[in-house]
CSV table of N, CA and C in Angstrom, one decimal:
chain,number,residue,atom,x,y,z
A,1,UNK,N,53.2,29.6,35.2
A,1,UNK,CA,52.4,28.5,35.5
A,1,UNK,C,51.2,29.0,36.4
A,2,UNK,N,51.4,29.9,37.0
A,2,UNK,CA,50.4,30.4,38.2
A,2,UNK,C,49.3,31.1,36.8
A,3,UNK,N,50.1,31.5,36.0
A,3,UNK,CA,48.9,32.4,35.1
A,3,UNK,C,48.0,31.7,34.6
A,4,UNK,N,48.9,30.6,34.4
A,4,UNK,CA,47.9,29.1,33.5
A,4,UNK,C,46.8,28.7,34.5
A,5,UNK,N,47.0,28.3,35.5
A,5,UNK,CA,46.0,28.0,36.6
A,5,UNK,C,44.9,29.0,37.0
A,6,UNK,N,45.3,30.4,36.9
A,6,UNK,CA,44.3,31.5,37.3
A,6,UNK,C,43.3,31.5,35.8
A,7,UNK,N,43.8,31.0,34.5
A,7,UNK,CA,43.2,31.0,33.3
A,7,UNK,C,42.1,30.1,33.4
A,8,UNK,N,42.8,29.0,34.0
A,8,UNK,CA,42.1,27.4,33.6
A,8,UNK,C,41.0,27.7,35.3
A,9,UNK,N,41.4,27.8,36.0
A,9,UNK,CA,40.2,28.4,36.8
A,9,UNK,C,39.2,29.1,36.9
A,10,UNK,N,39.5,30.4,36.2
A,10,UNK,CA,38.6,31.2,35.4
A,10,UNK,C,37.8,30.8,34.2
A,11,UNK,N,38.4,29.5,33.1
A,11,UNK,CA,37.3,28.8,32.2
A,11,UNK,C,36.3,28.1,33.2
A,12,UNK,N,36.9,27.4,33.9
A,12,UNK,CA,36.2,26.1,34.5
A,12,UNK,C,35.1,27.2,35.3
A,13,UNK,N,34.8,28.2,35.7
A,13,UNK,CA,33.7,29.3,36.6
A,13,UNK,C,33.0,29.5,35.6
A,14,UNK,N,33.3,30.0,34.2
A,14,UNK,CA,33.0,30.6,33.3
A,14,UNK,C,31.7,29.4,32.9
A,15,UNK,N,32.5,27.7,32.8
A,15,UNK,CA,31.6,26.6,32.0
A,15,UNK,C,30.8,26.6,32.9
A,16,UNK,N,30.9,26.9,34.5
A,16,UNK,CA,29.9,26.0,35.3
A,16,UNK,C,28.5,27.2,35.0
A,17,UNK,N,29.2,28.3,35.2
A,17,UNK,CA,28.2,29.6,34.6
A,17,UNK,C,27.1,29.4,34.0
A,18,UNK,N,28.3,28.8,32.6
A,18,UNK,CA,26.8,29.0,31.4
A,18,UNK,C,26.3,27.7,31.1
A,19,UNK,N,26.7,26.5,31.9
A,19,UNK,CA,26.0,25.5,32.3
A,19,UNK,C,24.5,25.4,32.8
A,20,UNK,N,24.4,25.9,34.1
A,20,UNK,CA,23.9,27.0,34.9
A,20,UNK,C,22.5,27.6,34.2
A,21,UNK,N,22.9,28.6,33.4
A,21,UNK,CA,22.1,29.5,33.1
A,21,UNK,C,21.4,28.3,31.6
A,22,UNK,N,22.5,27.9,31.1
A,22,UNK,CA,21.6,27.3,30.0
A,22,UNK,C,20.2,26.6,30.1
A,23,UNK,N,20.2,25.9,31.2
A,23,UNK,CA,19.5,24.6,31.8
A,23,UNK,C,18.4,25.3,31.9
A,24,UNK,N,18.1,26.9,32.2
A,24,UNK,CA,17.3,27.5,32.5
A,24,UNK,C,16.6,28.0,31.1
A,25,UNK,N,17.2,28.1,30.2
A,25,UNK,CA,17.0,28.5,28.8
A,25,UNK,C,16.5,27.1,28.0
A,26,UNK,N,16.5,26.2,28.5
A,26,UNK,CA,16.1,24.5,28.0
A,26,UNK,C,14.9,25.1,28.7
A,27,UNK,N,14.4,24.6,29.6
A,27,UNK,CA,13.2,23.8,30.0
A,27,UNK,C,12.1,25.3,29.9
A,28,UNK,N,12.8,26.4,29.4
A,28,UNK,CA,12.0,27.7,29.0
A,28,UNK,C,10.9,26.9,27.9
A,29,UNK,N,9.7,27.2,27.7
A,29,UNK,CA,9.1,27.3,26.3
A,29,UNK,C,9.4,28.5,25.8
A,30,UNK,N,10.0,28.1,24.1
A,30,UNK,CA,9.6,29.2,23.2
A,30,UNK,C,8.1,30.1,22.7
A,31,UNK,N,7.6,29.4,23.3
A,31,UNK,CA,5.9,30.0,22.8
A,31,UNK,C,4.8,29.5,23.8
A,32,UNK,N,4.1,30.7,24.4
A,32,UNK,CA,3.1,29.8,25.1
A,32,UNK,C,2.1,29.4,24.3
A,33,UNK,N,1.5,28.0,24.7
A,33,UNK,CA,0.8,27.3,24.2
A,33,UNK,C,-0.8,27.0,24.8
A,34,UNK,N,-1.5,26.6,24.8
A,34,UNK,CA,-2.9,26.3,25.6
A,34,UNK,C,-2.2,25.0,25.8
A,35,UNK,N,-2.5,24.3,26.9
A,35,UNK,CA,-2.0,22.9,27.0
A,35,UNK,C,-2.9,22.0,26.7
A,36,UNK,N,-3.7,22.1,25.8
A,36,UNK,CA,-4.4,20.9,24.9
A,36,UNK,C,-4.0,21.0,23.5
A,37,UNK,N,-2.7,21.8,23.0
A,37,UNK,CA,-2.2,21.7,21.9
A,37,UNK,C,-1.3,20.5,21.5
A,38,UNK,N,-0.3,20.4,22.7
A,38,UNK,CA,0.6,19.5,22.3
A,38,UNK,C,-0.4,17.9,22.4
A,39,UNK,N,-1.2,18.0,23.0
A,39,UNK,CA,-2.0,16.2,22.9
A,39,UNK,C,-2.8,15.7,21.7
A,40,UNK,N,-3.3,17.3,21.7
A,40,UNK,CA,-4.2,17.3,20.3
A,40,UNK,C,-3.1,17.0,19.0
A,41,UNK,N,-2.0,17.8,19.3
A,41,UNK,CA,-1.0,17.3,17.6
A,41,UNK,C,-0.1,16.1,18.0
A,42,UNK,N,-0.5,15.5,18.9
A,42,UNK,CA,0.1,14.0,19.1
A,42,UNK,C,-1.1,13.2,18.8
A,43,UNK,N,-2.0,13.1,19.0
A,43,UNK,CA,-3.4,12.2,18.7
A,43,UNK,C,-3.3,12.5,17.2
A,44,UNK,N,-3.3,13.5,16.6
A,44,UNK,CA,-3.5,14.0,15.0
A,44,UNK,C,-2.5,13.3,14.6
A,45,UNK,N,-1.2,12.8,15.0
A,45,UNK,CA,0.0,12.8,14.1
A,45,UNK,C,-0.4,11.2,14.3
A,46,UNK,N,-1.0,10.5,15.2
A,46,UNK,CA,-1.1,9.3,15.6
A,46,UNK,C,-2.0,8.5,14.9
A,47,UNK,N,-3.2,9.5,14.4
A,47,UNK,CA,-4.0,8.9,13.5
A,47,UNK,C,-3.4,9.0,12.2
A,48,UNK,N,-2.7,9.7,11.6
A,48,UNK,CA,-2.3,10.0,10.3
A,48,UNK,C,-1.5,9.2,10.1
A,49,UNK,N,-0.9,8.8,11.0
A,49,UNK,CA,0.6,7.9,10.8
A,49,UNK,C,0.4,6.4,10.7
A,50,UNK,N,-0.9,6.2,11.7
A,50,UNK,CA,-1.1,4.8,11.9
A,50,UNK,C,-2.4,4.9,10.3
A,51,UNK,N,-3.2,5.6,10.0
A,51,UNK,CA,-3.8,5.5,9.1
A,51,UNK,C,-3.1,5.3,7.5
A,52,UNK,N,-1.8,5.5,7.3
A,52,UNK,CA,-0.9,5.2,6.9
A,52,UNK,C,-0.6,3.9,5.9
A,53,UNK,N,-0.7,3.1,7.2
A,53,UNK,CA,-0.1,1.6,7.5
A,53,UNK,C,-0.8,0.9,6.5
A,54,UNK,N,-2.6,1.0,7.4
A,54,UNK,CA,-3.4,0.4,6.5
A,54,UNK,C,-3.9,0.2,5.1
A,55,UNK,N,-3.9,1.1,4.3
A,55,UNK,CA,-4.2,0.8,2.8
A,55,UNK,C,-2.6,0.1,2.2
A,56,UNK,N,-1.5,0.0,2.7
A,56,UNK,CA,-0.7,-1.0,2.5
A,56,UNK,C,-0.9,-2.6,2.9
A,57,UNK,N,-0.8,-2.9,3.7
A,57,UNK,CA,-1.7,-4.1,4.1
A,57,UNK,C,-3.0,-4.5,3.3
A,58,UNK,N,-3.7,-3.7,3.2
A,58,UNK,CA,-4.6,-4.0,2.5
A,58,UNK,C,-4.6,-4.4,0.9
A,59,UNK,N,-3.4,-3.6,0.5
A,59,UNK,CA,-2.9,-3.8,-1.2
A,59,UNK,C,-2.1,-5.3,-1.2
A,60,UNK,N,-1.3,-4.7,0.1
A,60,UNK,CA,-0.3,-6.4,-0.4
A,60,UNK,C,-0.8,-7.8,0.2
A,61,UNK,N,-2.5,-7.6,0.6
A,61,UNK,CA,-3.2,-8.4,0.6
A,61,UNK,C,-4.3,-9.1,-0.2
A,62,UNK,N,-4.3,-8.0,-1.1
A,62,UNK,CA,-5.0,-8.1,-2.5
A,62,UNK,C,-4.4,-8.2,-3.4
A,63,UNK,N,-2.9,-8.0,-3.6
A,63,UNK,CA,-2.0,-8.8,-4.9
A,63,UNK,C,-1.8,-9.6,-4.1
A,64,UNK,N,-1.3,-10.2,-3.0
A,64,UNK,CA,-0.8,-11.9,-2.6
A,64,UNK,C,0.5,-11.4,-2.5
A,65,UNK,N,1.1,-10.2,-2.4
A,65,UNK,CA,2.7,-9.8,-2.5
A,65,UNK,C,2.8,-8.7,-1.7
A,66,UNK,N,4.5,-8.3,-1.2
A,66,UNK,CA,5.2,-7.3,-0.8
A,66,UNK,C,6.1,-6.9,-2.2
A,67,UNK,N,5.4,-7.0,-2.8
A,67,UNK,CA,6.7,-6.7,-3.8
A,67,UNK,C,7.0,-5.0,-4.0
A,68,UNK,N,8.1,-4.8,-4.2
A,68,UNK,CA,8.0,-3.0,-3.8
A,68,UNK,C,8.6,-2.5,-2.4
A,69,UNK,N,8.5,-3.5,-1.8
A,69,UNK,CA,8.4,-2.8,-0.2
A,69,UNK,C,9.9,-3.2,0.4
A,70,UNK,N,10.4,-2.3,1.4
A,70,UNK,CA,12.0,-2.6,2.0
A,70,UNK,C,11.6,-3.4,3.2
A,71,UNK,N,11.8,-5.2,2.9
A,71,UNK,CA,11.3,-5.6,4.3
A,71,UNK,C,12.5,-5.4,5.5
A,72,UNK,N,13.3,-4.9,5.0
A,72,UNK,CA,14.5,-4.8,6.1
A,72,UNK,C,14.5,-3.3,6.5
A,73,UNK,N,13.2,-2.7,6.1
A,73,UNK,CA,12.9,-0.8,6.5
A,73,UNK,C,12.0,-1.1,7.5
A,74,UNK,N,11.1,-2.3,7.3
A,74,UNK,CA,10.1,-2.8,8.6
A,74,UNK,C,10.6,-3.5,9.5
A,75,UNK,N,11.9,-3.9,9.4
A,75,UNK,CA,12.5,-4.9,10.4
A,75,UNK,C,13.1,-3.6,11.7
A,76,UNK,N,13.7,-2.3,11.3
A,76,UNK,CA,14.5,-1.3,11.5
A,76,UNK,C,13.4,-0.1,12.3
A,77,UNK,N,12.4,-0.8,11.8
A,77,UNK,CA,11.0,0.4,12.0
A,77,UNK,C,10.8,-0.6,13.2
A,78,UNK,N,10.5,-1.8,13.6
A,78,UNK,CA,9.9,-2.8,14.3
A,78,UNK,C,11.4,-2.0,16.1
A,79,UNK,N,12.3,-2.3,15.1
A,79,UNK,CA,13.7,-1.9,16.2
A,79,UNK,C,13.5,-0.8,16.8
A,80,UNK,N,13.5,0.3,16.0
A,80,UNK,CA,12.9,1.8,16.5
A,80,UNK,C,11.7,2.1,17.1
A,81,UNK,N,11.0,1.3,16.8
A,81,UNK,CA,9.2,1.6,17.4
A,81,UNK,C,9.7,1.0,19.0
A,82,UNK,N,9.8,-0.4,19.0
A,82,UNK,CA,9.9,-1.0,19.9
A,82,UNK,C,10.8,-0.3,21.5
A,83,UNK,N,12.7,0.3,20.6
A,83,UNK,CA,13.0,1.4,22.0
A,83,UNK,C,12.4,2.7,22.1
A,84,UNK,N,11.6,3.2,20.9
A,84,UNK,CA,11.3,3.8,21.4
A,84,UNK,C,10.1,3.7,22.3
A,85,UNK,N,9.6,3.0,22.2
A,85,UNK,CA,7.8,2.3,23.0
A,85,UNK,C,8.8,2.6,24.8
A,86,UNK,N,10.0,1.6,24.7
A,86,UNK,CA,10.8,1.4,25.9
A,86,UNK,C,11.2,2.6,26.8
A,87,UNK,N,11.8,3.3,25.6
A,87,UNK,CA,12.3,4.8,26.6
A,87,UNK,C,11.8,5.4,26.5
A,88,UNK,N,10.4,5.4,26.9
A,88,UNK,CA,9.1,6.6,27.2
A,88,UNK,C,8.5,5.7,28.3
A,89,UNK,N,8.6,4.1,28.2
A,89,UNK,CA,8.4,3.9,29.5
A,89,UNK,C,9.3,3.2,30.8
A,90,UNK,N,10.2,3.5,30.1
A,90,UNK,CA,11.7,3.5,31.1
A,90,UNK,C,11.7,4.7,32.2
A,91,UNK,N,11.5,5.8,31.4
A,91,UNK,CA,11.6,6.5,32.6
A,91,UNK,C,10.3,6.6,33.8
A,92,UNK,N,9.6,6.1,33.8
A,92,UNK,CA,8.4,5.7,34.6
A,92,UNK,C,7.1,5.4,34.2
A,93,UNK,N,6.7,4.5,34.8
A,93,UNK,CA,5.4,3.7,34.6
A,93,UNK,C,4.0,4.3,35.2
A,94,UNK,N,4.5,5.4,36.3
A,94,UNK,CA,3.4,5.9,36.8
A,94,UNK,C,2.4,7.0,35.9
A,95,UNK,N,1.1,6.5,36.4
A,95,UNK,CA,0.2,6.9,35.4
A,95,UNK,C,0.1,8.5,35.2
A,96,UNK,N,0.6,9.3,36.2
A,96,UNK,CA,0.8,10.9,35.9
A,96,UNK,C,1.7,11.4,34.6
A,97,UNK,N,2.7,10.0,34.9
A,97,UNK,CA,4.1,10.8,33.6
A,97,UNK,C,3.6,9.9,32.7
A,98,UNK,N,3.0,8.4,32.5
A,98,UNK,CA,2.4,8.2,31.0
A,98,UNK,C,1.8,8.8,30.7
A,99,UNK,N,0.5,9.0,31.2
A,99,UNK,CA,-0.8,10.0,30.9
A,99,UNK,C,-0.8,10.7,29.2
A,100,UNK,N,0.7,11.9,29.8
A,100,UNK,CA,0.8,13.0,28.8
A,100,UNK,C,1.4,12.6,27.5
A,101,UNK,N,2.3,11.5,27.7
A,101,UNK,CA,2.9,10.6,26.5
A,101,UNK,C,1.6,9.3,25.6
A,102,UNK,N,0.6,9.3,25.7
A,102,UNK,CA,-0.3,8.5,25.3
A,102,UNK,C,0.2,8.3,24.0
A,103,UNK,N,-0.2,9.5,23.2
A,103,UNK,CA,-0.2,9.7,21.7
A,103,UNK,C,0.7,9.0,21.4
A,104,UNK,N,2.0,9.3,21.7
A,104,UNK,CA,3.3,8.6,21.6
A,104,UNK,C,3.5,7.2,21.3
A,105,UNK,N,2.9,6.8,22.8
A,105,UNK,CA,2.8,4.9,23.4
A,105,UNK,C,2.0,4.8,22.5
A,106,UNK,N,0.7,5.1,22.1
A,106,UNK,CA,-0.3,4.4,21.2
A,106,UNK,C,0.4,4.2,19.9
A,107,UNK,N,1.3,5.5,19.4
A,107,UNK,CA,1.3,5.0,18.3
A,107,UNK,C,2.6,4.3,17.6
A,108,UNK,N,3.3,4.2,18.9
A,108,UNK,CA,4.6,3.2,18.6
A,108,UNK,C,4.0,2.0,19.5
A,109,UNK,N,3.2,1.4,19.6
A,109,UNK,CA,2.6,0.1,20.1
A,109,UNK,C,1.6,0.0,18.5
A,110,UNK,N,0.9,0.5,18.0
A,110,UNK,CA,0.2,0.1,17.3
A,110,UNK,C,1.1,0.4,15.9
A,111,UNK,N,2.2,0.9,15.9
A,111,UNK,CA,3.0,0.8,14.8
A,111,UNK,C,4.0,-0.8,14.8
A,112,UNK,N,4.1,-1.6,16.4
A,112,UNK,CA,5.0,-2.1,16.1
A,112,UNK,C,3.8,-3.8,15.6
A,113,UNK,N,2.8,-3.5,16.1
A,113,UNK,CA,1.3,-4.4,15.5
A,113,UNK,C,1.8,-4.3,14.3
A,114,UNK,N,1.3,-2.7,13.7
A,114,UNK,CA,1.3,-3.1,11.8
A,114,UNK,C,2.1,-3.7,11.2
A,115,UNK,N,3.5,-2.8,11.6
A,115,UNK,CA,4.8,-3.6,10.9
A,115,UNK,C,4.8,-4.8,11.2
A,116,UNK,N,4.4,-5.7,12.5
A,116,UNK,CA,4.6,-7.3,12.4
A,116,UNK,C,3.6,-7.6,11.3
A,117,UNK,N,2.3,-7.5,10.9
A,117,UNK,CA,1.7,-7.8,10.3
A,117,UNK,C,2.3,-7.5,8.6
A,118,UNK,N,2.9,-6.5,8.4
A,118,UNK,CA,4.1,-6.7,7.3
A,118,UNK,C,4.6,-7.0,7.4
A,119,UNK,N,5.2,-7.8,8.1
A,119,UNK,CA,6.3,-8.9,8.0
A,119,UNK,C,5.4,-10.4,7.9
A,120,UNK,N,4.6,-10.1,8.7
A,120,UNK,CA,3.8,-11.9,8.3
A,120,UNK,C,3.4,-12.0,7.4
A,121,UNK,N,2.8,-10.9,6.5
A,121,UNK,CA,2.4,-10.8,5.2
A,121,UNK,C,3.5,-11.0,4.2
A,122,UNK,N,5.0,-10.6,4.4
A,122,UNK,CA,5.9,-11.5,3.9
A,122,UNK,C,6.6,-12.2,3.9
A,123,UNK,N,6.4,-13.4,5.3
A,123,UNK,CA,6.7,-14.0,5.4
A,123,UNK,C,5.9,-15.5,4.6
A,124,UNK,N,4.1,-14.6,4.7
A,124,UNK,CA,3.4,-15.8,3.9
A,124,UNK,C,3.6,-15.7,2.6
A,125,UNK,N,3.6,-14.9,1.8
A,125,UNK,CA,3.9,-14.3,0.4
A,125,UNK,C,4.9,-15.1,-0.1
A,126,UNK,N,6.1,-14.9,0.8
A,126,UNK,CA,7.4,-15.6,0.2
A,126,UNK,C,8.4,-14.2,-0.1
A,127,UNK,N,8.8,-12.9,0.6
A,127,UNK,CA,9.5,-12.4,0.6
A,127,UNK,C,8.8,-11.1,-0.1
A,128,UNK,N,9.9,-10.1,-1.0
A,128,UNK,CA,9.4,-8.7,-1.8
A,128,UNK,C,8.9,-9.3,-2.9
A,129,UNK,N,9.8,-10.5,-3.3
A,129,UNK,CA,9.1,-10.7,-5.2
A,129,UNK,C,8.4,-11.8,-5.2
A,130,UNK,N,8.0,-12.3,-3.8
A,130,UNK,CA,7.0,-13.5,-4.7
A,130,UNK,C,5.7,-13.4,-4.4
A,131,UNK,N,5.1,-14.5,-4.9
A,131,UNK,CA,3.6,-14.2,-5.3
A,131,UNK,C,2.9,-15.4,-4.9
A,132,UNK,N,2.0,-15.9,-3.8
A,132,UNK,CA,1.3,-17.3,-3.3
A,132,UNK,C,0.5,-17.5,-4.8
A,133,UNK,N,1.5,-18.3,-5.5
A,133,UNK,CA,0.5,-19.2,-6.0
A,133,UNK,C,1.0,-19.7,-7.4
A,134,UNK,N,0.7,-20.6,-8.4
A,134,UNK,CA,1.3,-21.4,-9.2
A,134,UNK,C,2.3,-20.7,-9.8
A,135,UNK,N,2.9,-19.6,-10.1
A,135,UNK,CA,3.5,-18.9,-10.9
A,135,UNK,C,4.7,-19.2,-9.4
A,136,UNK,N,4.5,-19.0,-8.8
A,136,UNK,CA,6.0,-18.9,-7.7
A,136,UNK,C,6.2,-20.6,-7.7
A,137,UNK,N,5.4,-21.5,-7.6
A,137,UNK,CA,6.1,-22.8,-7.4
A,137,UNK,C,6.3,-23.0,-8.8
A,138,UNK,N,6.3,-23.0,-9.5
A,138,UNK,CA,7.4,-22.8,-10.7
A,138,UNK,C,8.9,-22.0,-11.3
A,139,UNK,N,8.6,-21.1,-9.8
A,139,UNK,CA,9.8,-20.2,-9.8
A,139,UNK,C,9.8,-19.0,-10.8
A,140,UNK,N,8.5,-18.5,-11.2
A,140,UNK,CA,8.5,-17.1,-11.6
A,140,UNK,C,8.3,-16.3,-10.7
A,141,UNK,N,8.8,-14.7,-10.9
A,141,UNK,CA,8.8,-13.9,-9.8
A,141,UNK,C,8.0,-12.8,-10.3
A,142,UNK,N,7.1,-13.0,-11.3
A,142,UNK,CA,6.0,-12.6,-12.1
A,142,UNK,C,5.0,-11.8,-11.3
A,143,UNK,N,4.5,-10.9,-10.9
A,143,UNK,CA,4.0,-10.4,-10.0
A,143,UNK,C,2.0,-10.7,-10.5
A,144,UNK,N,1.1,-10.9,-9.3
A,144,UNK,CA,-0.3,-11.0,-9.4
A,144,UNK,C,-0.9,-10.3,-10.7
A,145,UNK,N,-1.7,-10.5,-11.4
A,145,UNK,CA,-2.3,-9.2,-12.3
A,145,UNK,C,-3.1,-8.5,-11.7
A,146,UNK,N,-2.8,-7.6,-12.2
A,146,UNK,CA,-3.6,-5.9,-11.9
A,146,UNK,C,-2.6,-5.5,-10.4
A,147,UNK,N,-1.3,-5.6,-11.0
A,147,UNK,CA,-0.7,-5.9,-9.2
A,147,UNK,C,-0.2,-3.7,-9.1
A,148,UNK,N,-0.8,-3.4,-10.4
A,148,UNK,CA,-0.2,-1.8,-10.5
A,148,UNK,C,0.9,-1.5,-10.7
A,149,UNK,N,2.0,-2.6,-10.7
A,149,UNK,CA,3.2,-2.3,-11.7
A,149,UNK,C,3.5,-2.3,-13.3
A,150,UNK,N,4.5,-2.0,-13.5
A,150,UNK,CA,4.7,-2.1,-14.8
A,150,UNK,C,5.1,-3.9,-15.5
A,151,UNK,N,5.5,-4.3,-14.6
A,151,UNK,CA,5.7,-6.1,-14.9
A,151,UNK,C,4.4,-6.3,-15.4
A,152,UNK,N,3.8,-6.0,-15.1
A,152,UNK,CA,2.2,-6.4,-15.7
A,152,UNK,C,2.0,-6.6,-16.9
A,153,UNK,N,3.3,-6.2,-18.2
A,153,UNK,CA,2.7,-5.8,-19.0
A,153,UNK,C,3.2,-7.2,-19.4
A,154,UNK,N,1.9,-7.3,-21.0
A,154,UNK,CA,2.2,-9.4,-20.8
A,154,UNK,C,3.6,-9.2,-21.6
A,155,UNK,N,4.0,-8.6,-22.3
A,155,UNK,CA,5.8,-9.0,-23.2
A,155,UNK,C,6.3,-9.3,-21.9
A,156,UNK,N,6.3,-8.9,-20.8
A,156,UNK,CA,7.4,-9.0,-20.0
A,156,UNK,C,9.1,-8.1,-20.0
A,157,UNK,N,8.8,-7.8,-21.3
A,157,UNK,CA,10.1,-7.4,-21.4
A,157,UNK,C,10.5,-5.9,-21.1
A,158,UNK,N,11.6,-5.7,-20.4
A,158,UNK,CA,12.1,-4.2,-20.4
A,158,UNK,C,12.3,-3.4,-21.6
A,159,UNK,N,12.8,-4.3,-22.3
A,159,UNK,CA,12.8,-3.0,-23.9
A,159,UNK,C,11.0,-2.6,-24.2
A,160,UNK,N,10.0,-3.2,-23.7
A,160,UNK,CA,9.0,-2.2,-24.4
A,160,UNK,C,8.7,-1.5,-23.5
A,161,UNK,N,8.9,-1.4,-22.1
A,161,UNK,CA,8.9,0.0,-21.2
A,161,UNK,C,9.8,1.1,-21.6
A,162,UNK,N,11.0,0.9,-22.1
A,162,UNK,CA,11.8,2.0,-22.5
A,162,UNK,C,11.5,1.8,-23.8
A,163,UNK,N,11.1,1.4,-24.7
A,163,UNK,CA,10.3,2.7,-26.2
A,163,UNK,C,9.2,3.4,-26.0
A,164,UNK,N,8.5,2.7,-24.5
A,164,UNK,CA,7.5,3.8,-24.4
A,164,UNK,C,7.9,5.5,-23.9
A,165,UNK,N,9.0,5.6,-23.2
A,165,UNK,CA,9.4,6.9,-22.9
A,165,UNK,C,9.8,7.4,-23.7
């Protein structure tokens, strides 16, 4: 028993060790960088990402539809944008430690803008498959013309999409 305790003594030195030393190996950078790199590929990733958004909004406001789109992938994006917006500014509000996170806050604040705006755009629409306007209050799920799908085609039918392949 005394062997067991000199063992389990000797792990527990050993973890606080490489505990220790790890923490030091974390906050190491792998590569030095010029420190206008990482802001610069957060503003770049911020415009790309939010630039994105818009030619969807734009489409499913020129067919009158979300049709195609996972509104429950925007509801999950709205959830994720939002903690994440939170736990960047949970750990402090002061303007030194936002400052460097901007890119970030900008673009999970103006991500959680677009995604509402896809969702109000399907909530006016009437959901993924409908369509504002006489064809839906009749209860067809007939999509707008020129909507760029294949429903477009006037048979309507699926057997003449598959004799075309």
């Amino acid at each position: 028993s005394r062997r067991l305790l000199e063992t389990s003594s000797e792990f527990e030195s050993a973890s606080r060790r490489l505990l220790e030393t790890s923490s030091e190996f974390i906050r190491a950078p792998l590569v030095r960088a010029p420190t206008w790199l990482g802001p610069a590929l957060g503003w770049t990733m911020t415009a790309i990402y939010l630039s994105g958004r818009v030619p969807q909004m734009a489409r499913n406001h020129a067919r009158g539809s979300v049709e195609g789109l996972s509104v429950s992938m925007f509801v999950l994006a709205v959830v994720g944008n939002a903690t994440y917006l939170g736990s960047i500014l949970a750990r402090s509000t002061r303007w030194v430690t936002v400052a460097p996170n901007m890119p970030w806050i900008v673009d999970a604040g103006m991500c959680l803008v677009m995604d509402a705006v896809i969702l109000a755009q399907s909530a006016w629409y009437g959901g993924c498959g409908g369509w504002r306007g006489r064809d839906q209050a009749a209860g067809s799920t007939r999509t707008p013309p020129d909507s760029g799908y294949a429903s477009d085609d006037e048979s309507g039918s699926d057997e003449s999409l598959l004799d075309q392949v």
